[in-house]
mmCIF file of C-alpha atoms in Angstrom:
data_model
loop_
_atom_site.group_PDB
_atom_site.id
_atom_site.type_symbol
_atom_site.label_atom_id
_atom_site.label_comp_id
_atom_site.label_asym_id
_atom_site.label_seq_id
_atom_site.Cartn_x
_atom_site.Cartn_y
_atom_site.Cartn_z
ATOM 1 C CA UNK A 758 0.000 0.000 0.000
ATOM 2 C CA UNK A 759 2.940 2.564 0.840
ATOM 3 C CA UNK A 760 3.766 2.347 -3.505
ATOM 4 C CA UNK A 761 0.113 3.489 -3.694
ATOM 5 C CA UNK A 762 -0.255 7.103 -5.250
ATOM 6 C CA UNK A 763 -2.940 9.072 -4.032
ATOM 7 C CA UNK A 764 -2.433 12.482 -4.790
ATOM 8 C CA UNK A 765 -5.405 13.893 -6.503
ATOM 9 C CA UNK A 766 -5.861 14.326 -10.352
ATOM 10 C CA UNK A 767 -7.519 16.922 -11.705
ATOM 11 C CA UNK A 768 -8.538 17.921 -14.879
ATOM 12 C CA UNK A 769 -7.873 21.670 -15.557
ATOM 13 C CA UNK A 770 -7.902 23.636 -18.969
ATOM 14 C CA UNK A 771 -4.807 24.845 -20.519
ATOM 15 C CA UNK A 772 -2.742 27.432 -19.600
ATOM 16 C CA UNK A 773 -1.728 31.596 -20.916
ATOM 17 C CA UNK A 774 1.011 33.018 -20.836
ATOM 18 C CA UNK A 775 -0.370 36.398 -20.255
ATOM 19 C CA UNK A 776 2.817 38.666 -20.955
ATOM 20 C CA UNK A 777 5.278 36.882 -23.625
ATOM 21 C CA UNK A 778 7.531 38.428 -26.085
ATOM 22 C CA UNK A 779 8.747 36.496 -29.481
ATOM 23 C CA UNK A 780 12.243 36.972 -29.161
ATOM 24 C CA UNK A 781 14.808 34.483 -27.342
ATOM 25 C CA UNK A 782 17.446 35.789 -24.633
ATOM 26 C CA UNK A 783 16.042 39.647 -25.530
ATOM 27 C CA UNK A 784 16.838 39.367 -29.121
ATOM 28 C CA UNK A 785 15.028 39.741 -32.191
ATOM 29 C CA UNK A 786 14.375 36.053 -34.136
ATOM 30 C CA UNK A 787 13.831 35.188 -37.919
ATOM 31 C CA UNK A 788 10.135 33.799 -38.419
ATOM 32 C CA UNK A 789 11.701 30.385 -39.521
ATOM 33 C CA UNK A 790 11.960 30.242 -35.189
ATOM 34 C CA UNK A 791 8.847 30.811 -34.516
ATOM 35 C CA UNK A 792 7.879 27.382 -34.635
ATOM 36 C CA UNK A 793 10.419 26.294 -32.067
ATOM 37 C CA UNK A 794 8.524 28.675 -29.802
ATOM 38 C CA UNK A 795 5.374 27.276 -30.630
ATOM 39 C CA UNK A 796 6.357 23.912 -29.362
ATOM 40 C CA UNK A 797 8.115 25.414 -26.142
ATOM 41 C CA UNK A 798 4.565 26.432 -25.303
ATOM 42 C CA UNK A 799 2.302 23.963 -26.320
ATOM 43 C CA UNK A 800 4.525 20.594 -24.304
ATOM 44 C CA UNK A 801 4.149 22.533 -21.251
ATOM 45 C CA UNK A 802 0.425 23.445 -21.373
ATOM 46 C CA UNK A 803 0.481 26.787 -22.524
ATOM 47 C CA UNK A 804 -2.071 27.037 -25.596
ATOM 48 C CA UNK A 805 -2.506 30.966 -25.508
ATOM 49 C CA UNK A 806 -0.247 33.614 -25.090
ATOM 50 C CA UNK A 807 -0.367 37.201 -25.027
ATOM 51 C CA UNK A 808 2.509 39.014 -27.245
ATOM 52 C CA UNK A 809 3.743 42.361 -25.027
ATOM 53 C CA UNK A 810 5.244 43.212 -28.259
ATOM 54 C CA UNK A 811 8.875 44.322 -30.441
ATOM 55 C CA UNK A 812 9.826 47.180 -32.967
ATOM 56 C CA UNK A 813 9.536 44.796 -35.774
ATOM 57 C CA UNK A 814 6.045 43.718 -34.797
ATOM 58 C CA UNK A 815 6.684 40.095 -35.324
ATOM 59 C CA UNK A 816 4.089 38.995 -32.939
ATOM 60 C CA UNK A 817 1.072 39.752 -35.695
ATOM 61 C CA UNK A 818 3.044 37.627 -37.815
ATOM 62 C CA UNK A 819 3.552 34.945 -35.066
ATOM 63 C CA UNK A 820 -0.408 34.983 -34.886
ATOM 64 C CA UNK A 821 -0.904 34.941 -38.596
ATOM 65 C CA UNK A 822 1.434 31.583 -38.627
ATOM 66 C CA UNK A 823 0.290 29.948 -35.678
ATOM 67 C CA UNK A 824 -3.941 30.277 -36.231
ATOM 68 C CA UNK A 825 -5.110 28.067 -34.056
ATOM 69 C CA UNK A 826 -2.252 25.898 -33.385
ATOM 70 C CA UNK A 827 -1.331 28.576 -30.322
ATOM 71 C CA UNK A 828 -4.275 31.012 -29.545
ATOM 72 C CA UNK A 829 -1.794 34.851 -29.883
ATOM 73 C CA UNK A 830 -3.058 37.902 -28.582
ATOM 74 C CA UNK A 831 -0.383 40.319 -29.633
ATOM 75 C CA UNK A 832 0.448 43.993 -29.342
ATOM 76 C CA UNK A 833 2.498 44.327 -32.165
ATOM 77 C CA UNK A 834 4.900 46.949 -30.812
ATOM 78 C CA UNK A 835 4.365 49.334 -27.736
ATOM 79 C CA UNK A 836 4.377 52.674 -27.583
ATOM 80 C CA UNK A 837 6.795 54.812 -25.179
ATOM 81 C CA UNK A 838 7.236 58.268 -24.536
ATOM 82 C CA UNK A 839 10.174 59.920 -26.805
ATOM 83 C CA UNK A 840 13.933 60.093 -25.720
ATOM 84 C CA UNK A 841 12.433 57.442 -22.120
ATOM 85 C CA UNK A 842 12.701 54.027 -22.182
ATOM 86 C CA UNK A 843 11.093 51.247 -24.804
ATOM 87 C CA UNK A 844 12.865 51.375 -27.941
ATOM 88 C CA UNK A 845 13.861 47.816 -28.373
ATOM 89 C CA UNK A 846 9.687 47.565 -28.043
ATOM 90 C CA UNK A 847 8.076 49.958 -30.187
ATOM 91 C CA UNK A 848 7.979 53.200 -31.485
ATOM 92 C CA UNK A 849 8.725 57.026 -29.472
ATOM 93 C CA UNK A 850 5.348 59.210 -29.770
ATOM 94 C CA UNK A 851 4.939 62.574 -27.945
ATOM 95 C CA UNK A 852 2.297 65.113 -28.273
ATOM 96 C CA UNK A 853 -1.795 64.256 -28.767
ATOM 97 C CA UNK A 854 -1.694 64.148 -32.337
ATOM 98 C CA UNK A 855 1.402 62.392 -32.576
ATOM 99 C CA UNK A 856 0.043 59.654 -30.052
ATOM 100 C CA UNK A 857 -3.500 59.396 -32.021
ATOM 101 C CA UNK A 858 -1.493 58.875 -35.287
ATOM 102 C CA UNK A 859 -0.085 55.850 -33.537
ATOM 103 C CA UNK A 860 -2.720 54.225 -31.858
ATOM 104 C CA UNK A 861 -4.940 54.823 -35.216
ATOM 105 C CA UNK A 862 -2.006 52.602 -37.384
ATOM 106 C CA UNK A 863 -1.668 50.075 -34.450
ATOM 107 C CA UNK A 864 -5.776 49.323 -34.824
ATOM 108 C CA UNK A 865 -4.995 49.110 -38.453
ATOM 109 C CA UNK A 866 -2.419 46.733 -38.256
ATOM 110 C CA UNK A 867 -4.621 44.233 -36.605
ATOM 111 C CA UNK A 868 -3.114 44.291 -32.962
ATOM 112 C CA UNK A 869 -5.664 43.076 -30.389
ATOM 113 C CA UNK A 870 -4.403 46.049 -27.547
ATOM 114 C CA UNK A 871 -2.540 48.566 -26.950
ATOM 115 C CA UNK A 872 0.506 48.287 -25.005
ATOM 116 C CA UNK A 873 2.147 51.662 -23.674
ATOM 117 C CA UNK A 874 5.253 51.810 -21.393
ATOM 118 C CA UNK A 875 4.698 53.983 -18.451
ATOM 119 C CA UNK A 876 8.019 53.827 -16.304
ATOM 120 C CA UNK A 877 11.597 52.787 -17.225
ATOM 121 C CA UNK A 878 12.968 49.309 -15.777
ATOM 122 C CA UNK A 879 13.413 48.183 -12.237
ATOM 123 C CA UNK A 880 17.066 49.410 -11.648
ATOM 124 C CA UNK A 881 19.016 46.577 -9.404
ATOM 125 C CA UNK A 882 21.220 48.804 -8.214
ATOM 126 C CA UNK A 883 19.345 49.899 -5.525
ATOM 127 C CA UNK A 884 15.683 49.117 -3.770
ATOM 128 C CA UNK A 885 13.073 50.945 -5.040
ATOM 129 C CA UNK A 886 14.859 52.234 -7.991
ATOM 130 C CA UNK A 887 13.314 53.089 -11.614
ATOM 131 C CA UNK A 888 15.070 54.190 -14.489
ATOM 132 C CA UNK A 889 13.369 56.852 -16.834
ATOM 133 C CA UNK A 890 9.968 56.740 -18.997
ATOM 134 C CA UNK A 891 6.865 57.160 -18.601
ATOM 135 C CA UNK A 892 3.863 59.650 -20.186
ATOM 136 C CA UNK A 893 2.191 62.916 -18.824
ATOM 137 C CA UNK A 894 -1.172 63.047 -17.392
ATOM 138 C CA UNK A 895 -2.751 64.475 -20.330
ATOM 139 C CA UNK A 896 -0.718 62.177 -22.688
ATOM 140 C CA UNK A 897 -1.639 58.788 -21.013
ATOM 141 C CA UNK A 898 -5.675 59.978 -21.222
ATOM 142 C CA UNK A 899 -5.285 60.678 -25.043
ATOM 143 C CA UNK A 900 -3.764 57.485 -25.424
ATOM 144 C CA UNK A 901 -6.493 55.511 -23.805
ATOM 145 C CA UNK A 902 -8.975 57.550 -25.109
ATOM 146 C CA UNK A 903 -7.413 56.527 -28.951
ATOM 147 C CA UNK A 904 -7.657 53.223 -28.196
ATOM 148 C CA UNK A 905 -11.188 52.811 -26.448
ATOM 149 C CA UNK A 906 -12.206 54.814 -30.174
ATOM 150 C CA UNK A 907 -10.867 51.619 -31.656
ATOM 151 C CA UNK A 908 -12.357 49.453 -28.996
ATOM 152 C CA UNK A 909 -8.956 48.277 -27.742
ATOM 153 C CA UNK A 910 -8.145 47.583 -24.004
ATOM 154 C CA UNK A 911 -4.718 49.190 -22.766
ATOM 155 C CA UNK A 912 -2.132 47.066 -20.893
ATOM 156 C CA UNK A 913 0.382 49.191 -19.527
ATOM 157 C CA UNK A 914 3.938 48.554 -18.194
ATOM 158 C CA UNK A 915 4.712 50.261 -14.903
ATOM 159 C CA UNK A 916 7.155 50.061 -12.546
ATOM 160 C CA UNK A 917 6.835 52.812 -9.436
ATOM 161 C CA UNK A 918 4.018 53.545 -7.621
ATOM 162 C CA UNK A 919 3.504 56.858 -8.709
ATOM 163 C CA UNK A 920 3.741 55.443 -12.198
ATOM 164 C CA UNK A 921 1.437 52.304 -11.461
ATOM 165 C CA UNK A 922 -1.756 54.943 -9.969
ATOM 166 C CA UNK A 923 -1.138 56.958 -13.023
ATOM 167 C CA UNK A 924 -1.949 54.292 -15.706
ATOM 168 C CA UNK A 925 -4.997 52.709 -13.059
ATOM 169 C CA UNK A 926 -6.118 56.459 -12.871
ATOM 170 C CA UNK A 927 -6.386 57.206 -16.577
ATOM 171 C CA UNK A 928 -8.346 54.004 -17.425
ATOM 172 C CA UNK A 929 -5.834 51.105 -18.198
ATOM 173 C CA UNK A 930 -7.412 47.588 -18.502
ATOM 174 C CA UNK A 931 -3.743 46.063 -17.011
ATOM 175 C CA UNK A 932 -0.690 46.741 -14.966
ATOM 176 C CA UNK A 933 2.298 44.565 -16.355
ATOM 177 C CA UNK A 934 5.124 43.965 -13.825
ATOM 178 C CA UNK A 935 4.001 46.661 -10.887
ATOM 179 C CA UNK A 936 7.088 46.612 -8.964
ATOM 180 C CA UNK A 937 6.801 48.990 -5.798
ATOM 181 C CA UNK A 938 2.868 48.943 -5.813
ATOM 182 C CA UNK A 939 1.482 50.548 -2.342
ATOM 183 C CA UNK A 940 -1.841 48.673 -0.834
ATOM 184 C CA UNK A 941 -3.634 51.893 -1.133
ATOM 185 C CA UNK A 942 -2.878 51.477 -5.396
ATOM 186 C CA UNK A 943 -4.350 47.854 -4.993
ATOM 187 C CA UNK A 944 -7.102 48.343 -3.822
ATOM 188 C CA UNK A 945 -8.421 51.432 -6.447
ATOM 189 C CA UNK A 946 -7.552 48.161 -8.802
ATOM 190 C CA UNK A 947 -9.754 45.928 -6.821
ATOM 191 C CA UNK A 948 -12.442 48.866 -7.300
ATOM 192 C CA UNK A 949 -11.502 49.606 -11.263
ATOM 193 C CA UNK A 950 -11.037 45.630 -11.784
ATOM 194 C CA UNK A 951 -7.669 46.594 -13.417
ATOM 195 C CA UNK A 952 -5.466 43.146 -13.694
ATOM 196 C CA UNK A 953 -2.268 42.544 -12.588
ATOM 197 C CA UNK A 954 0.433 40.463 -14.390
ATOM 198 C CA UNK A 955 3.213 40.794 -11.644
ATOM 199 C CA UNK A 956 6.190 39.141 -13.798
ATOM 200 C CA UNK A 957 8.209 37.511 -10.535
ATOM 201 C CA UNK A 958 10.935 35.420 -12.553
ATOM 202 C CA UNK A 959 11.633 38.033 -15.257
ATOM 203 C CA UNK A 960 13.471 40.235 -12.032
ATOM 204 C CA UNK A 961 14.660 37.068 -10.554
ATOM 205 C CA UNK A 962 16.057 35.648 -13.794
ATOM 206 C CA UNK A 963 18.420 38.831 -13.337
ATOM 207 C CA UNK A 964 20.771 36.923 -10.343
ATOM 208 C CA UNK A 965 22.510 34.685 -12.284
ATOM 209 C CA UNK A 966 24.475 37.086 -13.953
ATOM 210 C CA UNK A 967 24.597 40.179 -10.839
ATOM 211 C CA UNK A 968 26.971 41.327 -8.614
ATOM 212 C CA UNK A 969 26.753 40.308 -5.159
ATOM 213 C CA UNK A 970 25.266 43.851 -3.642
ATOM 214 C CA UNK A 971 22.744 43.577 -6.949
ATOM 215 C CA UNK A 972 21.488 40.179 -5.899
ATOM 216 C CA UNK A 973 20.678 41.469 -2.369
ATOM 217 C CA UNK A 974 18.734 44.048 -3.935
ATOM 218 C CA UNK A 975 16.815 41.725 -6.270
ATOM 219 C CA UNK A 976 16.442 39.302 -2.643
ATOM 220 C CA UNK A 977 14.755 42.429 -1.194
ATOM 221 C CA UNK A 978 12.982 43.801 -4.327
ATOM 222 C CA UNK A 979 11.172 40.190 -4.854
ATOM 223 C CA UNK A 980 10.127 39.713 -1.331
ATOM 224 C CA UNK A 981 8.473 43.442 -1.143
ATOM 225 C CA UNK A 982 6.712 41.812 -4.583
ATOM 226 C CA UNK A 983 5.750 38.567 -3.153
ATOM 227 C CA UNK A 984 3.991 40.313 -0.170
ATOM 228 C CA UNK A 985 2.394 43.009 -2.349
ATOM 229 C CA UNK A 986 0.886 39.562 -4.790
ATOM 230 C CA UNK A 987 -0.205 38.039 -1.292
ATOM 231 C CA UNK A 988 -1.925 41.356 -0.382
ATOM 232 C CA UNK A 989 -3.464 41.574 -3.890
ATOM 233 C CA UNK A 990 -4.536 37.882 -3.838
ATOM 234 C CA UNK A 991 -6.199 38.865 -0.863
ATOM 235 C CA UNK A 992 -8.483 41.905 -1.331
ATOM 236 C CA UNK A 993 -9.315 40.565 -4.550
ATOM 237 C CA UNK A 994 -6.942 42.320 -7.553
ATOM 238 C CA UNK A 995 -7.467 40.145 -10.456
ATOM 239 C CA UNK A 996 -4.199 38.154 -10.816
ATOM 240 C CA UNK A 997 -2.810 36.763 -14.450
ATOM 241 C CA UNK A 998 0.447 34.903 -14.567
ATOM 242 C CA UNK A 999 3.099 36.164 -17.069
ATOM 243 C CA UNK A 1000 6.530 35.317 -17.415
ATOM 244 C CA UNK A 1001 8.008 38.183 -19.500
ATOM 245 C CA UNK A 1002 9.989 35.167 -21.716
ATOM 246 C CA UNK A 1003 11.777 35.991 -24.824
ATOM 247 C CA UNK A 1004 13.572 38.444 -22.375
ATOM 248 C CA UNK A 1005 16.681 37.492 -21.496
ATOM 249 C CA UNK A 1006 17.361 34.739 -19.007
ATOM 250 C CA UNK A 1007 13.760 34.159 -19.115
ATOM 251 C CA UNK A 1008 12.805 30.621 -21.382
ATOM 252 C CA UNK A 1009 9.452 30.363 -23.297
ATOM 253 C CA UNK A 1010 7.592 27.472 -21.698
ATOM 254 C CA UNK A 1011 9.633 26.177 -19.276
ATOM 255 C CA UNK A 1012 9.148 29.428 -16.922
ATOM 256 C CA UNK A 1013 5.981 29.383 -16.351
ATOM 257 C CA UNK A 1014 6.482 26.243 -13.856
ATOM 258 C CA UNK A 1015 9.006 28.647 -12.418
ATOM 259 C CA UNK A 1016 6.278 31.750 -12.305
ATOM 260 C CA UNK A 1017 3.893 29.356 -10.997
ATOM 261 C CA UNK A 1018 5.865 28.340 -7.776
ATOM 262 C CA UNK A 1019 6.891 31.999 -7.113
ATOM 263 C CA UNK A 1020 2.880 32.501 -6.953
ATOM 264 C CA UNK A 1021 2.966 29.562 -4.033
ATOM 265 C CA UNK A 1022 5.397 30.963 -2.289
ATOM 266 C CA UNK A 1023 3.815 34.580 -2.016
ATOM 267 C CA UNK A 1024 1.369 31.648 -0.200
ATOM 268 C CA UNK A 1025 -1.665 31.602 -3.136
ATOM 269 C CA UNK A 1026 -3.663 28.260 -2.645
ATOM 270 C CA UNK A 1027 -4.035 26.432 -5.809
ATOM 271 C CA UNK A 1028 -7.246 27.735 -6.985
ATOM 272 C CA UNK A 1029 -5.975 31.249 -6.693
ATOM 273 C CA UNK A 1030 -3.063 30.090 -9.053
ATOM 274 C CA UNK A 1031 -4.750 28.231 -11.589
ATOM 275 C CA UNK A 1032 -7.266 30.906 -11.910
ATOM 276 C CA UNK A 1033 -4.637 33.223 -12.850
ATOM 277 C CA UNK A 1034 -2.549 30.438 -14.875
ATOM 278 C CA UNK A 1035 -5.347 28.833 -16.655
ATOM 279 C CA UNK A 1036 -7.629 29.594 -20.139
ATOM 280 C CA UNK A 1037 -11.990 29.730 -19.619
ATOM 281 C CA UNK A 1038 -13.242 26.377 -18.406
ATOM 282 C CA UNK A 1039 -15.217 26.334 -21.854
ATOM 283 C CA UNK A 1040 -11.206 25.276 -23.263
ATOM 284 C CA UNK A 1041 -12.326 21.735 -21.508
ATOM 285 C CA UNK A 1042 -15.620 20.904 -23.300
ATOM 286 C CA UNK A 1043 -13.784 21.854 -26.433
ATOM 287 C CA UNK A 1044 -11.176 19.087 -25.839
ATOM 288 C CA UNK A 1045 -8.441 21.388 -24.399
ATOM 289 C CA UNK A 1046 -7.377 20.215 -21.157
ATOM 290 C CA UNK A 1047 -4.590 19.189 -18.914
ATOM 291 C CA UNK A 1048 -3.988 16.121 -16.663
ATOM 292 C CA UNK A 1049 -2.080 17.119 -13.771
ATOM 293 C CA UNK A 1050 -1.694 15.529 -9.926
ATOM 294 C CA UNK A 1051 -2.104 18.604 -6.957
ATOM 295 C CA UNK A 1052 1.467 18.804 -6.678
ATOM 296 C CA UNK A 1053 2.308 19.272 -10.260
ATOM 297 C CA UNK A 1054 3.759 22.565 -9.526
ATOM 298 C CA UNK A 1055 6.170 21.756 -7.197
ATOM 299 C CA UNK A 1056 6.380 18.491 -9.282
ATOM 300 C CA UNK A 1057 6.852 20.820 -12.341
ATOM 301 C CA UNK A 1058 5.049 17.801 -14.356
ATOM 302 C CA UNK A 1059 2.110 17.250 -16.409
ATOM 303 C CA UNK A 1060 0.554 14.035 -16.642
ATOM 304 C CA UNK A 1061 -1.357 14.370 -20.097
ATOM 305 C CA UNK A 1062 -2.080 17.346 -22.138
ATOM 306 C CA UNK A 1063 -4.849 17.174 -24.961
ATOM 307 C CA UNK A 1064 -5.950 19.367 -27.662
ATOM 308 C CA UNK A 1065 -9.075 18.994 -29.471
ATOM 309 C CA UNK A 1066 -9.715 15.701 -27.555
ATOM 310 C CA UNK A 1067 -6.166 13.879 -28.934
ATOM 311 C CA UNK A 1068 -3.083 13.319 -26.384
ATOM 312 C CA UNK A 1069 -0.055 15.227 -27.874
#
């Protein structure tokens, strides 16, 4: 009886990556690679993924590829505020009519959102640190105000409070990354319903290659972020999980496992996580599902994946 295995199976539907880029250690990749990519996400689960976005805009041609071998959401390219940062992401805009001009050829180009960039990065060198970027007031309103014209949502990358309650404040559907968020920020999302893809392993991926005072920081900087995710788990912030791969350090696929058991240790219970990790139950009835034990996180293992009702 000791040999017998009774951890419990469930039957959940597949997972999203909900922030992804289509590049590979932060660098741009010839479409011939996209396939590669494709299968990254698909043997671990992942049948949708939502493209954050590159310069070139070869997410829109990742979706065109893939149909509906890999369900791609995709941004194209963000936009970021002139001479701040973002250019390996999209294009500089400043100035209303410069910024409508954008978001009117982004709609046209058959992106499913707009992506803006409303901070810089989280700078390792020191706790609490931002580097440069971010839009005005007025410009972040015309921006959102472009897109709802076009009937697109607008996820925004922010780092800072300040920044964060800038984007929730103007109308954004989605705070990407979030590092430094105050309680008093999280719960006006709770209010607005504004998501929040918190992007744990794409700062921790940063270690390997840091200096010894810049891995304390990152220490510190990850366990402010785990508590602020327990907080937000807590009062009811809607939660996606997104891994920030294609940037470097960070593998399609494989790091979502790794995204997954950052989420248990900021103490989620497994419903919590797999509502965040998971695609609509509907995924299920249309043959789309995973076989996995309760532990399969820790376990990093997945007992049976189908699509359209046939084992891959």
């Amino acid at each position: 009886m000791g040999n017998v295995d009774e951890r419990r199976v469930l039957t959940i539907p597949p997972f999203r990556d909900g922030h992804m880029h289509f590049l590979i250690d932060g660098r741009p990749i010839a479409e011939d690679r996209l396939g590669n990519i494709g299968d990254c996400y698909l043997r671990n689960g992942i049948f949708a993924v939502c493209d954050m976005g590159h310069k070139s805009g070869i997410g829109l041609e990742a979706k065109r590829i893939f149909g509906a071998a890999l369900e791609v959401q995709s941004a194209g390219y963000a936009l970021y505020r002139r001479g701040t940062y973002g250019s390996f992401l999209g294009r500089p805009v400043s100035g209303k009519e410069e910024l409508r001009d954008a978001v009117d050829e982004i709609a046209a180009s058959g992106a499913d959102f707009l992506k803006i960039i409303n901070s810089g990065m989280v700078d390792i060198r020191g706790v609490g640190l931002v580097t440069e970027g971010g839009f005005s007031t007025e410009e972040l309103v015309a921006l959102i105000e472009a897109a709802r014209e076009h009937h697109l949502s607008v996820i925004c990358h922010a780092n800072s409070d300040r920044a964060i309650r800038a984007a929730v404040d103007a109308g954004v559907a989605s705070i990407e990354h979030g590092f430094f968020i105050s309680p008093e920020t999280l719960h006006v999302m709770a209010e607005k319903k504004v998501s929040w893809v918190p992007t744990i392993i794409a700062l921790l991926s940063l270690s390997a290659a840091s200096a010894p005072a810049e891995k304390k920081n990152i220490e510190k900087i990850i366990e402010s972020h785990l508590q602020s995710i327990t907080y937000a788990a807590s009062i009811g912030v809607v939660l996606r999980v997104g891994t920030d791969s294609g940037s470097k350090g960070v593998s399609h696929g494989a790091s979502f496992f790794d995204e997954l058991q950052l989420l248990q240790k900021a103490g989620l219970a497994l419903e919590q996580i797999l509502s965040a990790a998971c695609m609509g139950k509907e995924e299920v009835e249309k043959g789309n599902y995973l076989v996995v034990k309760e532990d399969f996180i820790t376990a990093r293992r997945i007992e049976t994946i189908f699509k359209e009702g046939k084992e891959l």
